[in-house]
Short mmCIF file of C-alpha atoms and ligand atoms in Angstrom, two decimals:
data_model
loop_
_atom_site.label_atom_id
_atom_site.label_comp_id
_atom_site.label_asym_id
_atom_site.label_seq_id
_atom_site.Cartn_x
_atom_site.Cartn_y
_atom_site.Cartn_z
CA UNK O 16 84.07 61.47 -0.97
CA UNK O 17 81.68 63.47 1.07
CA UNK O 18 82.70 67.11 2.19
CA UNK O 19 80.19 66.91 5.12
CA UNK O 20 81.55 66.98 8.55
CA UNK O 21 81.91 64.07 10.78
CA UNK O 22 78.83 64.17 12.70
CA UNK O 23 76.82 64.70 9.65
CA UNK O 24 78.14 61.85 8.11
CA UNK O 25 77.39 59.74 11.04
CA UNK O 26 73.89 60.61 11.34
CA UNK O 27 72.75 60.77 8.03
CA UNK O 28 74.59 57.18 6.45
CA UNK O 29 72.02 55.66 3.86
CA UNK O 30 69.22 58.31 4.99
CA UNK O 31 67.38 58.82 1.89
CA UNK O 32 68.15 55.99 -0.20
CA UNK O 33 64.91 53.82 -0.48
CA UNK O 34 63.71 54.07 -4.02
CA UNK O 35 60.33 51.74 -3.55
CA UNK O 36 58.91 53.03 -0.31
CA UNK O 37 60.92 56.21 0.60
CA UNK O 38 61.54 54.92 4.21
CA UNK O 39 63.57 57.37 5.64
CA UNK O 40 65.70 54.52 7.37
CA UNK O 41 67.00 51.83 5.25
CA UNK O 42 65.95 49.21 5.22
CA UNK O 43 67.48 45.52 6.00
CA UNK O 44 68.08 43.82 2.77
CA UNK O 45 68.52 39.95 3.57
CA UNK O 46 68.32 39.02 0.35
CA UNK O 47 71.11 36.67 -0.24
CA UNK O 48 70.52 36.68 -4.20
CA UNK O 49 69.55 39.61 -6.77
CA UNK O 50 67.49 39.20 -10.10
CA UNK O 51 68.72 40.34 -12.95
CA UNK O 52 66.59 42.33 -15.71
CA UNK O 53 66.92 39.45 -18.54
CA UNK O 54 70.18 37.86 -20.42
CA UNK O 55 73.29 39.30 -19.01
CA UNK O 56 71.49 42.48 -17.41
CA UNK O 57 73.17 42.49 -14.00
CA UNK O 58 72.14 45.04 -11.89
CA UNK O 59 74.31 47.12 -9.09
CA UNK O 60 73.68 43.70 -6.83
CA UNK O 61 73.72 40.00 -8.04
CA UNK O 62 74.85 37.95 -5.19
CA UNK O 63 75.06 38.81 -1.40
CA UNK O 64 78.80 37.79 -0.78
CA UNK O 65 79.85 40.23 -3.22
CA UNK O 66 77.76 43.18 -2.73
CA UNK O 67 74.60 43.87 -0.52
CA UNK O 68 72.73 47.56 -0.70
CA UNK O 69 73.04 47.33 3.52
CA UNK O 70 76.50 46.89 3.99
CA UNK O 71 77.44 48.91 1.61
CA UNK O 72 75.55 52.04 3.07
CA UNK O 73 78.07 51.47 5.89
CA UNK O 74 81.27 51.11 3.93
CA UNK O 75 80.71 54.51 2.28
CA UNK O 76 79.98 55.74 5.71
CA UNK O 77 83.16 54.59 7.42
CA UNK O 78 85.15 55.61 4.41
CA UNK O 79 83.95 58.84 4.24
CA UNK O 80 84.42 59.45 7.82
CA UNK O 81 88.28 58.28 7.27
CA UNK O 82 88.63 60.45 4.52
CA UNK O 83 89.23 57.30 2.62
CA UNK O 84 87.70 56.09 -0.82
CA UNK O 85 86.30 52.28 -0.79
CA UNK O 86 85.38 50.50 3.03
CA UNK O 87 84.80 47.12 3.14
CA UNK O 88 82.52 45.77 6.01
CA UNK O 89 84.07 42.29 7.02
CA UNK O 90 82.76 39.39 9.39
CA UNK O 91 85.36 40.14 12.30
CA UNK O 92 88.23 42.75 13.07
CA UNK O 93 90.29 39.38 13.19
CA UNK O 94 89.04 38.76 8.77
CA UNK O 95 89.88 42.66 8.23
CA UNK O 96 93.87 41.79 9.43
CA UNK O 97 93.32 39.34 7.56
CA UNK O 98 92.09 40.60 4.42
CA UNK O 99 95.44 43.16 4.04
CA UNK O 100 97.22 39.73 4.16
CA UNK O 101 96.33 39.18 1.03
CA UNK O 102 98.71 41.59 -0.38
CA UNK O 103 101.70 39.56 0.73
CA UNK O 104 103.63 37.03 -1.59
CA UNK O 105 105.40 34.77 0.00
CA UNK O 106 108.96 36.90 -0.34
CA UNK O 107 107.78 40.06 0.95
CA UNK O 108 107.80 41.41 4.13
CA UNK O 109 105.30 42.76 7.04
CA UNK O 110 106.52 44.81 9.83
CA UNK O 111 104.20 44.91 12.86
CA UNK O 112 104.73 46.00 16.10
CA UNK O 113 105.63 44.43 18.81
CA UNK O 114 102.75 44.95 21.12
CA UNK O 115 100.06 45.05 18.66
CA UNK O 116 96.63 43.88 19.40
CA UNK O 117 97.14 39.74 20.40
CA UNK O 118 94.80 37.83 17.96
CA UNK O 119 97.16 39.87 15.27
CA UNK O 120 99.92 38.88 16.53
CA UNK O 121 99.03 34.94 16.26
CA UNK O 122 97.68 34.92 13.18
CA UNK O 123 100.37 37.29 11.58
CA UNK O 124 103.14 34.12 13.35
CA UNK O 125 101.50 31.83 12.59
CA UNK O 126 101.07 32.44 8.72
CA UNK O 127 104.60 33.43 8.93
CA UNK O 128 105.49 30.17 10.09
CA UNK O 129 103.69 28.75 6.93
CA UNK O 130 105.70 30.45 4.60
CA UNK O 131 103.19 33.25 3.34
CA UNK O 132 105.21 35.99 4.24
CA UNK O 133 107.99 36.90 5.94
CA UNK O 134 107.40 39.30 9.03
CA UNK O 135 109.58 41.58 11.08
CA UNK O 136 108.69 42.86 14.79
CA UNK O 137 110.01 46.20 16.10
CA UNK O 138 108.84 48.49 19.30
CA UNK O 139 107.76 51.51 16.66
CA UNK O 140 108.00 53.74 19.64
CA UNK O 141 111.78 53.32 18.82
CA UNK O 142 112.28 55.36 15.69
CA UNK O 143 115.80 53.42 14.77
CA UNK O 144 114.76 50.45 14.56
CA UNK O 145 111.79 51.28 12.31
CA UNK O 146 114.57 52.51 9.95
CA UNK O 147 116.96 49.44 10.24
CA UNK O 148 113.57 47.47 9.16
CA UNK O 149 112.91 49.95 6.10
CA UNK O 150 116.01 48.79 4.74
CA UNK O 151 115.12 45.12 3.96
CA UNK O 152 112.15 47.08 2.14
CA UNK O 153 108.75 45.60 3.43
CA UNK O 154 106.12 45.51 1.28
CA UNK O 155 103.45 46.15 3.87
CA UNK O 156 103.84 48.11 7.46
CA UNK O 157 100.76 47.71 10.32
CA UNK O 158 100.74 50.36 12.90
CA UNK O 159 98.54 50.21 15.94
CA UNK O 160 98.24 53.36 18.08
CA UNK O 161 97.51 53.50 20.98
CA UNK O 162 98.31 49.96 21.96
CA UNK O 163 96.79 47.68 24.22
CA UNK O 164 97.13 47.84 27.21
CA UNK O 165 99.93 50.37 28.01
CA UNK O 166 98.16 52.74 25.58
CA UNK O 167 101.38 54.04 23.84
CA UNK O 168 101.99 56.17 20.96
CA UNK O 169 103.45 55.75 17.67
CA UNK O 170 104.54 58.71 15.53
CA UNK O 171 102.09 57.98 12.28
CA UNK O 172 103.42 60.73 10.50
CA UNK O 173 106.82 59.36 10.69
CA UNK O 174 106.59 56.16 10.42
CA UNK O 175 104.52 56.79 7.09
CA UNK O 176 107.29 58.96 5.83
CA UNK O 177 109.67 56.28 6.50
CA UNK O 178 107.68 53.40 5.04
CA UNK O 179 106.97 55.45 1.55
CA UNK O 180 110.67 56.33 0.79
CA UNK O 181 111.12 52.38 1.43
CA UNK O 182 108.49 51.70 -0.85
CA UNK O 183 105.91 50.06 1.68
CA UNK O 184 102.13 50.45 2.29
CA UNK O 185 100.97 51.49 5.44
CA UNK O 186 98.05 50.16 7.11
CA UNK O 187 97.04 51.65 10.53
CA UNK O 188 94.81 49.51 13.56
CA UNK O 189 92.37 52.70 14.58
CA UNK O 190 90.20 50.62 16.16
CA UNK O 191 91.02 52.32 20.19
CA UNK O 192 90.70 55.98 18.41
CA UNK O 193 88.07 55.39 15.17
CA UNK O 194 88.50 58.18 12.46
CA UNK O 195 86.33 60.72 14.96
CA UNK O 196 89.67 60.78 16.82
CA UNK O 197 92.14 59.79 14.69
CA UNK O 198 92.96 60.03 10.61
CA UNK O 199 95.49 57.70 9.68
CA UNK O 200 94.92 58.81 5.65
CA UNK O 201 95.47 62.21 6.48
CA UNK O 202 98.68 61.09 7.84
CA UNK O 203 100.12 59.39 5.20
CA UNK O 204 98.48 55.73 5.42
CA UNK O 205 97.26 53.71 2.54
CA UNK O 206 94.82 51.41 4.43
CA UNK O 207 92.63 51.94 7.65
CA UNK O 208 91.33 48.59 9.55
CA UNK O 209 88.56 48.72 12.19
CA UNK O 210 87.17 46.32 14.33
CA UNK O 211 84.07 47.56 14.42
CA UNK O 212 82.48 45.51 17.34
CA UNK O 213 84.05 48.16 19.40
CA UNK O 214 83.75 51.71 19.54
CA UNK O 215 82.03 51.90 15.74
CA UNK O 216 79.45 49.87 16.71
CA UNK O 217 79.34 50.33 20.42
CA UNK O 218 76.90 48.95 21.87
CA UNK O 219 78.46 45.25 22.66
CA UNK O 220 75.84 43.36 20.16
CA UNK O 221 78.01 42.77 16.51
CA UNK O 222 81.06 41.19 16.18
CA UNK O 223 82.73 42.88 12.61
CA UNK O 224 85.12 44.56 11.13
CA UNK O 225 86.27 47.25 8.00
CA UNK O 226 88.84 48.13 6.06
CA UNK O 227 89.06 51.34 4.32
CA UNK O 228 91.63 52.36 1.44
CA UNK O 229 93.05 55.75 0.05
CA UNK O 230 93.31 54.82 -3.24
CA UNK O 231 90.30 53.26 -5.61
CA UNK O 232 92.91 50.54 -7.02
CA UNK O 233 93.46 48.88 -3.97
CA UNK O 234 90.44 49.26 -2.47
CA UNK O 235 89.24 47.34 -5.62
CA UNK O 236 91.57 44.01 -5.19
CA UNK O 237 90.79 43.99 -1.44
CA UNK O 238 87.13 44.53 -1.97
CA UNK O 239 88.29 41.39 -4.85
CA UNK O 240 89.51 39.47 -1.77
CA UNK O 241 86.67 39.66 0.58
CA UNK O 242 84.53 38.58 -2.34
CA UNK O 243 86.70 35.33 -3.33
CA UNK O 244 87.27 34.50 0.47
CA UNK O 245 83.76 35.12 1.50
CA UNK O 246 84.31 37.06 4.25
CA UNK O 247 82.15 40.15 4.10
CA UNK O 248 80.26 41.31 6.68
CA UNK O 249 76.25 40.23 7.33
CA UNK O 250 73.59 42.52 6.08
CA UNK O 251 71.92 42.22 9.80
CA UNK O 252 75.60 43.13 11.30
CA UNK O 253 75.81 45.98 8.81
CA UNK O 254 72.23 47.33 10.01
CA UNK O 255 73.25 47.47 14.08
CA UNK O 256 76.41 48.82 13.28
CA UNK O 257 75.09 51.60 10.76
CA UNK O 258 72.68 52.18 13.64
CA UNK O 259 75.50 52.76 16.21
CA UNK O 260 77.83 54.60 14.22
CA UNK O 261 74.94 57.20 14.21
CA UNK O 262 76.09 57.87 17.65
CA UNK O 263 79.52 57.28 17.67
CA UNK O 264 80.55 61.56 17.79
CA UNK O 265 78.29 62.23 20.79
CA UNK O 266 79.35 58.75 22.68
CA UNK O 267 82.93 59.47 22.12
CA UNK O 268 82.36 63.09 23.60
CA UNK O 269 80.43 61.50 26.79
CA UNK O 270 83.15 58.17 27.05
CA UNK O 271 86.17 60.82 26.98
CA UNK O 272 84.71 63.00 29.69
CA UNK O 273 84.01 60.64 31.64
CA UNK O 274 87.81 58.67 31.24
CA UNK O 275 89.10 62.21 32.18
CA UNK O 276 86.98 62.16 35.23
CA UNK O 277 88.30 58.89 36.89
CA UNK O 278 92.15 59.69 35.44
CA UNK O 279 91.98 62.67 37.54
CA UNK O 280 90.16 60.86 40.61
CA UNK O 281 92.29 57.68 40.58
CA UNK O 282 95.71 59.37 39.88
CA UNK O 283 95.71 60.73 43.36
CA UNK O 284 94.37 57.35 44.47
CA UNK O 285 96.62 55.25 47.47
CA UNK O 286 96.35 52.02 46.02
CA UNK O 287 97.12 53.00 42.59
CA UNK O 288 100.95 52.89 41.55
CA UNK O 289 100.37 54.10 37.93
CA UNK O 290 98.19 55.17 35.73
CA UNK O 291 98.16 54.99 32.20
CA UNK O 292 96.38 57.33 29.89
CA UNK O 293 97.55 59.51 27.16
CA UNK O 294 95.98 62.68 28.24
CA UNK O 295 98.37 62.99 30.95
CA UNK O 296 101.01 65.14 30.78
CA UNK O 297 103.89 62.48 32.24
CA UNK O 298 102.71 59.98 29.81
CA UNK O 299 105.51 59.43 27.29
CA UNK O 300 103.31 59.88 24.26
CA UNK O 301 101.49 62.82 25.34
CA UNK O 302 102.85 65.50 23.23
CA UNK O 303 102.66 63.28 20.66
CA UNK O 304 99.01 62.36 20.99
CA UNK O 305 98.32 65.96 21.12
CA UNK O 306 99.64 66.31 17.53
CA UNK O 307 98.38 63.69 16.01
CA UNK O 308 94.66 62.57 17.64
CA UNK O 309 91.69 64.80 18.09
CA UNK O 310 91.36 63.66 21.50
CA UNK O 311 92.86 61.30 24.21
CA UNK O 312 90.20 58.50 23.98
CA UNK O 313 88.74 56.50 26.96
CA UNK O 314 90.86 53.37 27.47
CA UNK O 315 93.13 53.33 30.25
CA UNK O 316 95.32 51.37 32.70
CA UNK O 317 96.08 51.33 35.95
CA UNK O 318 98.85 49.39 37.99
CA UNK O 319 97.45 48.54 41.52
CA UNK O 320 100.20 48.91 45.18
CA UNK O 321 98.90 45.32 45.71
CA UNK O 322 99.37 43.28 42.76
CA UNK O 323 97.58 40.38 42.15
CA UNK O 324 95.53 40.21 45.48
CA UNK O 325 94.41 44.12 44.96
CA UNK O 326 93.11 43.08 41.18
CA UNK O 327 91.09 40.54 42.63
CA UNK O 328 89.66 42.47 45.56
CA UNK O 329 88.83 45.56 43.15
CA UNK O 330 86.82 43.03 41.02
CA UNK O 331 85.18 41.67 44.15
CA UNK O 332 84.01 45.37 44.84
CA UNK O 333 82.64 47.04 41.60
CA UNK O 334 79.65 46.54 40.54
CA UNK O 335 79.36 49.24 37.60
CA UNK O 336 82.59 47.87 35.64
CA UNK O 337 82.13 44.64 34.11
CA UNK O 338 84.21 42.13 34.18
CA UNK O 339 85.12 41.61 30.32
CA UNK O 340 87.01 41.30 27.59
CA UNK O 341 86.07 43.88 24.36
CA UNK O 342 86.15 47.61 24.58
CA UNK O 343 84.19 50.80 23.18
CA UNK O 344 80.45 50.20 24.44
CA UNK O 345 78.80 52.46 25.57
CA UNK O 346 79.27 50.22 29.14
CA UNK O 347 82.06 50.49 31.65
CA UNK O 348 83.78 47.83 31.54
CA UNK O 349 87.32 46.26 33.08
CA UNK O 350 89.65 43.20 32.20
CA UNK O 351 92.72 42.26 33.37
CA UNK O 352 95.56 41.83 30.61
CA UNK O 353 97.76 39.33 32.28
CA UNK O 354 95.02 36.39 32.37
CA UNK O 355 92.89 37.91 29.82
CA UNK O 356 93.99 39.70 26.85
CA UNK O 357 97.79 38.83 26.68
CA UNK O 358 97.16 35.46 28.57
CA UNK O 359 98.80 33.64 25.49
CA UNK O 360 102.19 35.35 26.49
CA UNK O 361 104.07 33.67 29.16
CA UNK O 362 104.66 35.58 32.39
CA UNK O 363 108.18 36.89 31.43
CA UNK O 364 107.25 38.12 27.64
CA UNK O 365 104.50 40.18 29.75
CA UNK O 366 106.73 41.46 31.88
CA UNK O 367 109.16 42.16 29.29
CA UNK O 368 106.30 44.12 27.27
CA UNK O 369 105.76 46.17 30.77
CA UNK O 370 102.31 44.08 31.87
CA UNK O 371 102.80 43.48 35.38
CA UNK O 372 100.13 40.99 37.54
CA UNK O 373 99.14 44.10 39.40
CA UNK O 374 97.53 46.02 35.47
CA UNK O 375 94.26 46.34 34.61
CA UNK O 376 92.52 47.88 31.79
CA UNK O 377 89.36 50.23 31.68
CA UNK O 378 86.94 50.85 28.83
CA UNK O 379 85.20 53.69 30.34
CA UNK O 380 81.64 53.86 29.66
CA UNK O 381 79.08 56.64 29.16
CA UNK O 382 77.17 55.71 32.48
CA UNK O 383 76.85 58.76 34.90
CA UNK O 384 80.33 60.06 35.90
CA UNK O 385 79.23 60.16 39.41
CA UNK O 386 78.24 56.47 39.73
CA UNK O 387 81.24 55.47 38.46
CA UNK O 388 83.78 57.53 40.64
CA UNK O 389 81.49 56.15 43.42
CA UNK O 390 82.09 52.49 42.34
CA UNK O 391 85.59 52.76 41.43
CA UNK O 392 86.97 54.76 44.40
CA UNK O 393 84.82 52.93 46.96
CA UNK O 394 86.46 49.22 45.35
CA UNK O 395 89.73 50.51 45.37
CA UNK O 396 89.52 52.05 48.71
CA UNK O 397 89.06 48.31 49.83
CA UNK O 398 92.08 47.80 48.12
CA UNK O 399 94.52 49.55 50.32
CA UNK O 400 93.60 47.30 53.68
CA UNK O 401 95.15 44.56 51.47
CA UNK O 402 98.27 47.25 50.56
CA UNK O 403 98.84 48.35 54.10
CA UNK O 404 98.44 44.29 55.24
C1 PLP Y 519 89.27 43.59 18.99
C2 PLP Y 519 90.38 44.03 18.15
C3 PLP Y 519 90.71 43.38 16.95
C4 PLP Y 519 89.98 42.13 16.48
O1 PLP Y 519 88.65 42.37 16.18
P1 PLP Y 519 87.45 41.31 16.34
O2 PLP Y 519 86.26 42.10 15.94
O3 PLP Y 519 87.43 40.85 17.77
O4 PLP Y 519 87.72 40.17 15.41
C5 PLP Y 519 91.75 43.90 16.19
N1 PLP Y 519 92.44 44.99 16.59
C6 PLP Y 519 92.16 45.63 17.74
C7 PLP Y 519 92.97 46.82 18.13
C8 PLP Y 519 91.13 45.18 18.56
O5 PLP Y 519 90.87 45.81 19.72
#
């Protein structure tokens, strides 16, 4: 594990390690297959499935940076959920909560519904009910803070604590925070997942994931799982994403100044009826968030006066927020939950789960803070003719 600190990490992942030409950057390796030195004589590398020199430059990366000891670069966020699936027999139990990231949520149902595991929902933000679940004693418990799109907070600490003395594994989402922000390990969590097409990456070009363990022993049979499932990450994935996560200290720095900047502008604004955004102090999970993260991140939500009419007018008017799904790049960018993220809940689950017609979600970019005010303020001022109408 390295003892550097973050940013060092960052910058410096697989600097230094070409052997033949001394190329100060890595190199690519598309290789798919790996000779070996005569009978038997494997080298470090044989096939590209299993291993490959590139993407394994940026699992050491993103493990170190999680404190963690193997990372294993996967083919989606969606195959790294996946992967931890794999440590389920068909008795035990996952607990996941309740509003955890959507494409989770079906496949964790629907492989439920098979018979691969049995699976237990609770609102973590409700402490009692994750210890009326530790009693039927899960084998595996996913925690996703904050969560989409009402950004709250789950106590990892606790929840960890909880899980142990029940003998269950932890494995924590920190895909919204990334270990920059947030360090699940540190907290008590076995396993760390990552989609890495967002923040990690951040640039909006790789779809991908990781997953990074505490322990070598696990680490080992899920790194044994990719392998016999096939689905590690590509060595061209592995190369733009080692080239983002470069970045990923000083983008973070720029995204959450800039997220603080248009909190603080559009709490104050008419047509706004809420905001939500852990750095403020009359968010539920602020103290919380204090304690636990290094910082308050740059997603956030706001609830518009005029509903559904204001959401479509505000898209009408920006021009500097995107209209999109995916988070973390380094572009501004805005979605709307009900029709896009959480569209496969019906209206009343939504509404239930606190995602009114009137939410919408911003991944706040690292554009100039100015421009962005500009846009957003000037679209939502256009908003309130349809609020006062
Ligand atoms: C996007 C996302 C995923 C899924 O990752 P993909 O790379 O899209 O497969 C999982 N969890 C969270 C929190 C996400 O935002």
């Amino acid at each position: 594990m390295s003892q550097d600190k973050a940013a060092t990490i960052a910058v410096r992942a697989g600097i230094n390690t070409d052997q033949h030409h001394s190329a100060v950057v890595p190199p690519i390796h598309l290789s798919s297959t790996y000779r070996l030195e005569g009978y038997n004589q494997k080298g470090d590398y044989d096939y590209s499935r299993s291993g490959n020199p590139t993407r394994s430059s940026l699992g050491t990366a993103i493990a170190d940076l999680e404190g963690g000891c193997t990372g294993i670069i996967t083919s989606t966020g969606m195959a790294a959920i996946h992967l931890i699936c794999q440590l389920l027999n068909k008795d035990d139990l996952l607990v996941i909560p309740h509003d955890c990231y959507g494409g989770s949520y079906r496949l964790f149902t629907h492989l439920q519904q098979r018979g691969l595991f049995k699976l237990a929902v609770v609102d973590q933000t409700d402490i009692a009910q994750v210890e009326a679940v530790m009693q039927k004693n899960p084998r595996l418990t996913l925690i996703e803070t904050p969560s989409n799109p009402l950004l709250r907070i789950v106590d990892i600490t606790k929840i960890c604590e909880l899980a142990k003395k029940a003998g269950s594994l932890v494995a924590v989402d920190n895909t919204f925070l990334t270990p920059i922000l947030q360090k699940p390990l540190a907290l008590g969590a076995d396993i760390v997942i990552h989609s890495t097409t967002k923040f990690i990456n951040g640039h909006s070009d790789v779809v991908a994931g990781a997953v990074v363990t505490k322990e070598l022993q696990l680490g080992e049979e899920l790194a044994w799982w990719a392998n016999c499932i096939g689905i590690t990450g590509s060595p061209f994935d592995s190369f733009l994403t080692l080239r983002g996560l470069k970045t990923l200290p000083v983008r973070l720095k720029q995204h959450q100044e800039n997220a603080q900047s248009i909190v603080a502008a559009v709490a104050s604004h008419k047509a706004v009826a809420n905001v939500y955004y852990p750095g403020l102090k009359e968010h539920p999970g602020h103290q919380l968030a204090a304690q636990q993260q290094a910082g308050f991140g740059s997603m956030l939500s706001i609830e518009l006066n005029g509903g559904l009419d204001a959401v479509k007018s505000l898209f009408e008017h920006l021009s500097l927020f995107t209209l999109a799904q995916s988070l973390g790049g380094v572009e501004s960018l805005i979605s709307h939950p009900s029709t896009m993220t959480h569209a496969g809940m019906d209206l009343e689950a939504q509404l239930v789960a606190g995602i009114k017609p009137g939410l919408v979600r911003l991944s706040v970019g690292i554009e100039d803070v100015d421009d962005l005010l500009k846009d957003l303020t000037s679209a939502l001022d256009n908003c309130l003719a349809i609020t006062e109408s």
